[in-house]
Coordinates of C-alpha atoms in Angstrom, one line a residue:
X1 CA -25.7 -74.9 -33.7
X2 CA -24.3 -74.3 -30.1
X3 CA -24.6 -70.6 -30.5
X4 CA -27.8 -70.5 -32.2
X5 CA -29.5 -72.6 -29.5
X6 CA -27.8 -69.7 -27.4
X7 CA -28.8 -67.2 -29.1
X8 CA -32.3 -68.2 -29.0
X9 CA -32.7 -68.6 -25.4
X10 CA -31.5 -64.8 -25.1
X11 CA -34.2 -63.4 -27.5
X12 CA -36.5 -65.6 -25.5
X13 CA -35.4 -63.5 -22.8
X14 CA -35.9 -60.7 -24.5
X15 CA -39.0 -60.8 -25.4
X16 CA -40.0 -61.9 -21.8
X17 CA -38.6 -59.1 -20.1
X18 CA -42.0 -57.0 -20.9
X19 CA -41.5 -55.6 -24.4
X20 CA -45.2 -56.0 -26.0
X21 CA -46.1 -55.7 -29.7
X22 CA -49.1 -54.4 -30.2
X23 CA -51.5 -54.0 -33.4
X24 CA -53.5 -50.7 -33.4
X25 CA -57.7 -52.2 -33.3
X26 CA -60.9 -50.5 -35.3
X27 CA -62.5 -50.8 -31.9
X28 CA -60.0 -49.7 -29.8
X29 CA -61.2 -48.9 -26.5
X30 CA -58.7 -49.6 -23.5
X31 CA -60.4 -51.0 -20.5
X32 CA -63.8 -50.1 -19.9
X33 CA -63.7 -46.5 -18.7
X34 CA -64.2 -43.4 -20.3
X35 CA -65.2 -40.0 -20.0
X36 CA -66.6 -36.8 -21.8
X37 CA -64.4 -33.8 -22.2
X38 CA -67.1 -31.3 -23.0
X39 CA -65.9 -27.6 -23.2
X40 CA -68.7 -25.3 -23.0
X41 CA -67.0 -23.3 -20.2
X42 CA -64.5 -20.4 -19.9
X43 CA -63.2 -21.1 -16.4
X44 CA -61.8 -24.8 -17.2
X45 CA -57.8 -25.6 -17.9
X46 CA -56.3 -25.7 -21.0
X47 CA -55.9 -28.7 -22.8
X48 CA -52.1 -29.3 -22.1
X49 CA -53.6 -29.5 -18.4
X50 CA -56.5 -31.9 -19.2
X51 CA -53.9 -34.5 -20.7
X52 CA -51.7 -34.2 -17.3
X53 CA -55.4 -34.7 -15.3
X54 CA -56.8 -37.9 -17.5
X55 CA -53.2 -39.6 -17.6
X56 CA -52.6 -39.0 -13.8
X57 CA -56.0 -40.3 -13.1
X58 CA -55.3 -42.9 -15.8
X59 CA -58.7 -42.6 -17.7
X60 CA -57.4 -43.9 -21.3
X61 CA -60.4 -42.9 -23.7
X62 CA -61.7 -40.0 -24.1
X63 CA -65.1 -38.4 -26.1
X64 CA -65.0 -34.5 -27.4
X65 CA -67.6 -32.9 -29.6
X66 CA -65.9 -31.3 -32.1
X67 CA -62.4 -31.6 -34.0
X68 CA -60.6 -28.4 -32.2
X69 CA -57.4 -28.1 -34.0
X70 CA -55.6 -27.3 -30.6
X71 CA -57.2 -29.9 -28.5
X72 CA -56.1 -32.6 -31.4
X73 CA -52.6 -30.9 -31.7
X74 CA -52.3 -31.2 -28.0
X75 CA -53.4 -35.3 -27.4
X76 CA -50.3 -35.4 -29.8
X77 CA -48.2 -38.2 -28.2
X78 CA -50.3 -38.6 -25.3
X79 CA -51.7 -42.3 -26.2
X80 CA -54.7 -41.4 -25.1
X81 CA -57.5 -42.6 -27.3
X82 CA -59.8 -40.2 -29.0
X83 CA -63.2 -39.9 -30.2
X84 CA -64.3 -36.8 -32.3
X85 CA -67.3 -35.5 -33.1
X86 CA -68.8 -33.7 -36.2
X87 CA -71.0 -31.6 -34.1
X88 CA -75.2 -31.3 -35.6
X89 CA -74.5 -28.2 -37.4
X90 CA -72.3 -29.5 -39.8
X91 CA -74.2 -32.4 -40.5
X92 CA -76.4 -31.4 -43.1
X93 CA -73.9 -29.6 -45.3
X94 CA -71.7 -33.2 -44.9
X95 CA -74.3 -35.2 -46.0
X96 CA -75.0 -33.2 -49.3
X97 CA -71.6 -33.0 -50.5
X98 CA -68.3 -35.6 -50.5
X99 CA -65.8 -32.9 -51.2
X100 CA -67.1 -31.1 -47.6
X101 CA -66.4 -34.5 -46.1
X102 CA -63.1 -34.8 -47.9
X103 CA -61.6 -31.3 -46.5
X104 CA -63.0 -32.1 -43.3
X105 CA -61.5 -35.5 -42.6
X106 CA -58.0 -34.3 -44.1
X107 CA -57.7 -31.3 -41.8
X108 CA -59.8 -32.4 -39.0
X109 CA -58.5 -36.3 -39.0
X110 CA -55.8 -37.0 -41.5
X111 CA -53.6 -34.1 -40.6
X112 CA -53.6 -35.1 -37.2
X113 CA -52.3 -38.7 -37.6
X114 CA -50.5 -41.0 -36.4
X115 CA -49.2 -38.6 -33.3
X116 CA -53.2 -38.3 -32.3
X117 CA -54.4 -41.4 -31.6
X118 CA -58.2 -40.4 -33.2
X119 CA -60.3 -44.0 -32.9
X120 CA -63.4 -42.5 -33.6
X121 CA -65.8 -40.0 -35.4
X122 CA -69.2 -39.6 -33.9
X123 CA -71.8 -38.2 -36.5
X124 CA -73.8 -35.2 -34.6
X125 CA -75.4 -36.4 -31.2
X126 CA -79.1 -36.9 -30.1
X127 CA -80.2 -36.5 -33.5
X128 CA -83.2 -39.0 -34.0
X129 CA -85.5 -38.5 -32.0
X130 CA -85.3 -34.7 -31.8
X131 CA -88.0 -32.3 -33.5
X132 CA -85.9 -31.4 -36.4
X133 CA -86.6 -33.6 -39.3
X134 CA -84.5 -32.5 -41.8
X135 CA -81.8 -32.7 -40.0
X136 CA -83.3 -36.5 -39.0
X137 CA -82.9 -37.2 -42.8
X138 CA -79.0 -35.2 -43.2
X139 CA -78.1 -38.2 -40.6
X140 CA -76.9 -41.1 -42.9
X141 CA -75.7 -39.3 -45.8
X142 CA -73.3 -37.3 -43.9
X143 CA -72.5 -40.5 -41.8
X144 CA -71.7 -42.2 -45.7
X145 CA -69.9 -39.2 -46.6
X146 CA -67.5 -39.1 -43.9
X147 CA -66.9 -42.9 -44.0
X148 CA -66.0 -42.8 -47.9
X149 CA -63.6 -40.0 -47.2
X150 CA -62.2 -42.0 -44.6
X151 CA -61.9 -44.8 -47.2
X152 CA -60.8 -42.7 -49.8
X153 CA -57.8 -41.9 -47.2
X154 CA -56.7 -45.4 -46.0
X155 CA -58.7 -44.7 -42.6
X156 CA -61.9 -46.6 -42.3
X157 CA -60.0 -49.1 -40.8
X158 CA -58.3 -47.1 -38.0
X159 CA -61.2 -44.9 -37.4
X160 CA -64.9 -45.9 -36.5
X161 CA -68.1 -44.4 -37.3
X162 CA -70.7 -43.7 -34.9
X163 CA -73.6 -41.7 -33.6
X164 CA -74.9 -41.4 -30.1
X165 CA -78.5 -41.8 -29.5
X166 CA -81.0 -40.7 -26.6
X167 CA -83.5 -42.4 -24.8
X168 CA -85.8 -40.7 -27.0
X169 CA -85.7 -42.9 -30.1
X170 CA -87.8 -45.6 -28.0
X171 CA -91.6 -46.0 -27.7
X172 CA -90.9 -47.4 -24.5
X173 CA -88.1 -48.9 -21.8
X174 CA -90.0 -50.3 -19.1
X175 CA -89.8 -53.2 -18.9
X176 CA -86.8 -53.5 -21.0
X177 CA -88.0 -56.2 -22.9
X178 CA -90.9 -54.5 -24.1
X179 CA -88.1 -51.7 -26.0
X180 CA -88.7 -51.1 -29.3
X181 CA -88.0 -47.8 -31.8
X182 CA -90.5 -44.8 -32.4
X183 CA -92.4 -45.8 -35.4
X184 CA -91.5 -42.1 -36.9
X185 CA -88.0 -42.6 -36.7
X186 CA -87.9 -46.5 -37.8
X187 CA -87.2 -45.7 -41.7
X188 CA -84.0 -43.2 -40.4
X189 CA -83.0 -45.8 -37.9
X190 CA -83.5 -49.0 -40.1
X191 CA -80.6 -47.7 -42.8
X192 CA -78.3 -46.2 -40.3
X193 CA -78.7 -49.9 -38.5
X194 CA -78.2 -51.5 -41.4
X195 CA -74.5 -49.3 -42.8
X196 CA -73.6 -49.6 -39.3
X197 CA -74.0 -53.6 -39.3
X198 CA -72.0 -53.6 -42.5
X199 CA -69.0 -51.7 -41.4
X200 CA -68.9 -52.7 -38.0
X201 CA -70.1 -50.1 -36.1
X202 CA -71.6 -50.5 -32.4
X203 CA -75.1 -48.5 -31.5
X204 CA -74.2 -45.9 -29.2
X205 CA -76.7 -44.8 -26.3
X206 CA -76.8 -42.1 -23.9
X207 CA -78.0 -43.4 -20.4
X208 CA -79.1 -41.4 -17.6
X209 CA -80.8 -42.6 -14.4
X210 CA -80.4 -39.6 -13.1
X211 CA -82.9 -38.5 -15.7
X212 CA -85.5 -41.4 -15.4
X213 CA -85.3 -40.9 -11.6
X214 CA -86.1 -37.4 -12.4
X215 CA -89.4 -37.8 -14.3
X216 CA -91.1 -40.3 -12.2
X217 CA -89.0 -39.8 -8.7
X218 CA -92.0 -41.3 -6.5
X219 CA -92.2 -44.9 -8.3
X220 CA -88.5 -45.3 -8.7
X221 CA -86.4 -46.3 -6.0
X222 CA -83.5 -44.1 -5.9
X223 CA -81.4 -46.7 -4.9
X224 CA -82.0 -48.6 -8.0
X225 CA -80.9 -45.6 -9.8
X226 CA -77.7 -45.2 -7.4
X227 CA -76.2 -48.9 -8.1
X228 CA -77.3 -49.4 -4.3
X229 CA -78.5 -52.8 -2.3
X230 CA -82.1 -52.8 -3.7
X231 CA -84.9 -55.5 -4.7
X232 CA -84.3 -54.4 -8.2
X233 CA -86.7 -55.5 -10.8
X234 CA -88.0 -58.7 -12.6
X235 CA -88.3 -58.5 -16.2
X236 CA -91.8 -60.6 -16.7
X237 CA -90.8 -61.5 -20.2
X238 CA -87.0 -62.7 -20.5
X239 CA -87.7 -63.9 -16.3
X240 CA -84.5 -61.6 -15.7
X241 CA -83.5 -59.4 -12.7
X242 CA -81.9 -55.9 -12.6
X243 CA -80.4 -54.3 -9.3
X244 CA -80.0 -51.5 -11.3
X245 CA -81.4 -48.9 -13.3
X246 CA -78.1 -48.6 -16.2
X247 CA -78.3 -52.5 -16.9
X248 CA -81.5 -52.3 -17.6
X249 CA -81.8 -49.2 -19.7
X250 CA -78.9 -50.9 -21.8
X251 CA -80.7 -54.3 -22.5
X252 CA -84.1 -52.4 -23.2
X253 CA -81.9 -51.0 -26.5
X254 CA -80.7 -54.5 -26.8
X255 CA -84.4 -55.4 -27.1
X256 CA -84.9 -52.8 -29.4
X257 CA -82.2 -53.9 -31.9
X258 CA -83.1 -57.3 -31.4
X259 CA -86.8 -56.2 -32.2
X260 CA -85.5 -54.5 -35.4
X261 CA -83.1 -57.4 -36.5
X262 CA -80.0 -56.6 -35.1
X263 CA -79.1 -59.0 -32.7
X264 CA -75.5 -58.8 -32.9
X265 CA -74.9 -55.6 -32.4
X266 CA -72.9 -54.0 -29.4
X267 CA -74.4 -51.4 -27.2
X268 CA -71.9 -49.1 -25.8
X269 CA -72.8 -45.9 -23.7
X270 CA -71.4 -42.9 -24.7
X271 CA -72.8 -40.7 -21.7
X272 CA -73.8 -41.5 -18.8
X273 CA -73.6 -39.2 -15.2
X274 CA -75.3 -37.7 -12.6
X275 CA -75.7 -34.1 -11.6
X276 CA -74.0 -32.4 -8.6
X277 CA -75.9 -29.7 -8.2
X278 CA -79.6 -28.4 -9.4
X279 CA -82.5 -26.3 -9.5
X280 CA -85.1 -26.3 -6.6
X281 CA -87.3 -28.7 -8.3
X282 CA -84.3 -30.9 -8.9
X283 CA -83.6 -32.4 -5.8
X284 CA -82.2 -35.8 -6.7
X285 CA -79.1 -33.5 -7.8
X286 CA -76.5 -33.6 -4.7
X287 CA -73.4 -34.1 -3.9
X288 CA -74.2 -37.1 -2.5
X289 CA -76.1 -38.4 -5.0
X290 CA -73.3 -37.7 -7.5
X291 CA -70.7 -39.3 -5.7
X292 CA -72.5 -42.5 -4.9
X293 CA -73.4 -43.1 -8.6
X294 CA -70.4 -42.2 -10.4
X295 CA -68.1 -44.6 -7.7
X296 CA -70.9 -47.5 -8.2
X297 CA -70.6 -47.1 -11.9
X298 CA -66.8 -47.2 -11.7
X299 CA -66.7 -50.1 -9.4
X300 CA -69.5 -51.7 -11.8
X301 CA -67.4 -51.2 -14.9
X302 CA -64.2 -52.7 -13.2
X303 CA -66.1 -55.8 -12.9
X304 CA -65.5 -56.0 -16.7
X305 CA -68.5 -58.0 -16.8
X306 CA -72.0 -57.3 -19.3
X307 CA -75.4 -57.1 -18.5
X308 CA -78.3 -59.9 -17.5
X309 CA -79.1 -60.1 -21.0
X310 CA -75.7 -60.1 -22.7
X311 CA -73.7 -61.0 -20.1
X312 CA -70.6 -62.3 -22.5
X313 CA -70.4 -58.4 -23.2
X314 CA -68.4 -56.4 -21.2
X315 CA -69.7 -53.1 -20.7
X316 CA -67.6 -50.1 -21.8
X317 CA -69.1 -46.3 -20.9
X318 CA -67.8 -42.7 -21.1
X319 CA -68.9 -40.9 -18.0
X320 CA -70.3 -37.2 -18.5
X321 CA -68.7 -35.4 -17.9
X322 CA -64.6 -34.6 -16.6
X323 CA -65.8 -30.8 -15.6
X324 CA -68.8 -28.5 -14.7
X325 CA -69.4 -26.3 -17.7
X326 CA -70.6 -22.8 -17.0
X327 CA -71.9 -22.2 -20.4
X328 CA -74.0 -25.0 -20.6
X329 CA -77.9 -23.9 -20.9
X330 CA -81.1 -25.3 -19.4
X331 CA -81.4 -26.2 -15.7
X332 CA -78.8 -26.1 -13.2
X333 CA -78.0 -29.0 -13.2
X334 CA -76.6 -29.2 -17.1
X335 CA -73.7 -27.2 -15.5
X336 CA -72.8 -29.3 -12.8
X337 CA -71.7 -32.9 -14.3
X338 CA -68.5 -32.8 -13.8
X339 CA -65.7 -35.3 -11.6
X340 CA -63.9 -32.1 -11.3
X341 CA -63.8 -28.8 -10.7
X342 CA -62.5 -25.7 -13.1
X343 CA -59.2 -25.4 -10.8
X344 CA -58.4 -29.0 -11.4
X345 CA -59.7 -30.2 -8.2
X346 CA -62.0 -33.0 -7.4
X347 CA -66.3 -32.4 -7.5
X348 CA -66.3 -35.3 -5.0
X349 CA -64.0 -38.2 -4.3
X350 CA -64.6 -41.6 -6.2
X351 CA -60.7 -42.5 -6.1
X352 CA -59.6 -39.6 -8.5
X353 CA -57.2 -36.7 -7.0
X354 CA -56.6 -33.1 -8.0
X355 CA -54.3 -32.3 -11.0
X356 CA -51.0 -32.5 -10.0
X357 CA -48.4 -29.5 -10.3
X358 CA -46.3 -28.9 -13.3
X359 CA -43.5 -30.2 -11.6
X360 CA -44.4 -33.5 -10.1
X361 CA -45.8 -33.8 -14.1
X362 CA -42.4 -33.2 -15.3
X363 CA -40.9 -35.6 -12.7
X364 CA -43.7 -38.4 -13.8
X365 CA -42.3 -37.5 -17.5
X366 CA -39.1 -38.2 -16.9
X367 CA -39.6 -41.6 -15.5
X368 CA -41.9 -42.4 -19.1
X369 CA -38.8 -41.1 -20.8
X370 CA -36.2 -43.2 -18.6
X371 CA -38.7 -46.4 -19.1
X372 CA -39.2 -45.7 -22.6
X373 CA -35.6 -45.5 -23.6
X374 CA -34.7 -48.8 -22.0
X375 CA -37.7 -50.2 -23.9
X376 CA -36.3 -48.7 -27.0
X377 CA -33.2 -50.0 -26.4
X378 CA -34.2 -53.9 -25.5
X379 CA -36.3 -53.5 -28.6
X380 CA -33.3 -52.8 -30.6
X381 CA -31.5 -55.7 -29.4
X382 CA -34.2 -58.2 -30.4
X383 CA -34.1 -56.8 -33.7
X384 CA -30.0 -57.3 -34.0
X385 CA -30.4 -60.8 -32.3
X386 CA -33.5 -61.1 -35.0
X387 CA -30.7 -60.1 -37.8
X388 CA -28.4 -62.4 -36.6
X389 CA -30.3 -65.5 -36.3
X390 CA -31.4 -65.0 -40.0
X391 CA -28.1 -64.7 -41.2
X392 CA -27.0 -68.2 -39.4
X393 CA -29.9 -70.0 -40.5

């Protein structure tokens, strides 16, 4: 009994000395920061660099828009968490047939795992709302496609749904509780709402105050916009107060799904930035500007707190975008999003630094390696100590 009691107190040790078992989550989502790797550019690194860059700046989760086989091969083993995208011009050859979903989850997905960590598949992007209504109606069937093929492969519980919505799918915003849904997109929105409640899916939003600020720049205070000391706004409704513009765009889609009968649902922002640089009739798009928003948003999002209207739930946002993208079209200032620029160095300093050399990379690998096998190793001895308490008992 003696050397049970003492072996006990040594597993107890054990398993105090920092080993952690953890239990992979449907919502996975590591903190509350993320970003957009968009890569609609031809001057930006290569993908082994990008995974150096977002683990030395320790951004954990990540958004891309399409299922690149050598962007997927390369997050191998990084444990960084990913979100894919079936981009809009698959979407209505995936709703009208399963096997086109089947192929495309087992060789854009399942071929991948476990090595990448893929937590999510978002269905096309800014779809309602647009002017393209067939494509409108492709939504939810290629959404149900690709969610029975994830069943059909043991994934739907590893791998969430989603698709990311504009500002446009709303009548109006202002104030947010007078939010509700475009009458012409209700029907499409009502039965994606409604699959998304049953599997668990959150309703995904892409929030710019950059772009409110933009269309009506002489009755918005650009501090409100910037996360900066302002008076804010009182809702007359719900009596609540915003000091800044994000909050509030978020709880006007909370509104909105509340409207519709979906008040449970989480709100998550899937982009959400503010342009470096723009045309001449753009000039809200600065440096300056840039800067102060995207270090207000980080410091906002560290708060882990939620908004006036759901303020039990944390926030979580991916910011658009990691890099300026040359190839973007539109104005000016669609190419200049980015945190950093093509060489790897930093748009503008919010607490991020340059990518580091290949060397000091290696070095910083090594030391994961060293760590990891003395983790492996005290895990091994729990497991022995586990054995050998068994066979006592």
């Amino acid at each position: 009994m003696r050397r049970f009691s003492t072996l006990f107190v040594y597993l107890l040790l054990l398993l105090c000395s920092g080993i952690r078992i953890g239990v992979s989550s449907l919502h996975e989502f590591t903190g509350t920061y993320g970003i957009n790797y968009g890569r609609l550019a031809d001057n930006i690194p290569s993908p082994d660099e990008v995974v150096r860059l977002l683990k030395q700046s320790k951004i954990r989760n990540v958004r891309i828009y399409d299922s690149d086989r050598t962007v997927l091969k390369t997050f191998s083993g990084s444990g960084l968490n990913l979100v894919i995208g079936l981009n809009n011009g698959l979407v209505k050859d995936m709703s009208l047939s399963m096997d086109h979903a089947m192929n495309w989850v087992n060789d854009s997905v399942r071929a991948f795992l476990p090595g990448t960590r893929v937590r999510g598949i978002a269905i096309g992007n800014e779809i309602l709302g647009g002017s393209d209504d067939d494509l409108s109606g492709a939504l939810l069937g290629a959404i149900k496609n690709v969610h029975n093929a994830l069943k059909e492969f043991r994934l739907d519980r590893q791998i969430q749904i989603t698709t990311a919505h504009s500002q446009a799918v709303f009548s109006n915003s202002y104030p947010p509780s007078s939010c509700r849904f475009k009458e012409n997109i209700n029907d499409y929105m009502k039965h994606i709402l409604d699959f998304f409640q049953e599997i668990g899916s959150p309703f995904c939003l892409n929030a710019y105050p950059f772009l409110a600020y933009m269309s009506d720049p002489e009755n918005i205070d650009i501090n409100y916009a910037l996360f900066e000391s302002t008076k804010g706004i009182r809702d007359p409704i719900t009596e609540l107060h915003y000091d800044n513009m994000l909050d509030a765009q978020i709880d006007a889609a909370y509104v909105a799904l509340q409207s519709a009968g979906y008040r449970k649902m989480e709100v998550i922002v899937t982009e959400t930035g503010w342009a470096s640089k723009g045309d001449s009739n753009e000039v809200a798009a600065t440096v300056s500007n840039a800067r102060t928003y995207n270090y207000n948003l980080r410091k906002r999002l560290s708060k882990r707190k939620g908004t006036p209207m759901r303020p039990n739930s944390v926030l979580k946002a991916y910011i658009f975008a990691l890099f300026n993208e040359n190839q973007k079209t539109g104005p000016t200032s669609e190419r200049n999003f980015g945190l950093f620029k093509p060489d790897g160095s930093i748009a503008y300093d919010i607490g991020f630094h340059r990518l580091k050399s290949s060397s000091n990379s290696l070095k910083d690998l090594h030391n994961q390696l060293h760590l990891g096998s003395h983790t492996t190793a005290l895990a091994a001895s729990s497991l022995v100590l586990l054995l050998l308490i068994g066979s006592l008992l």
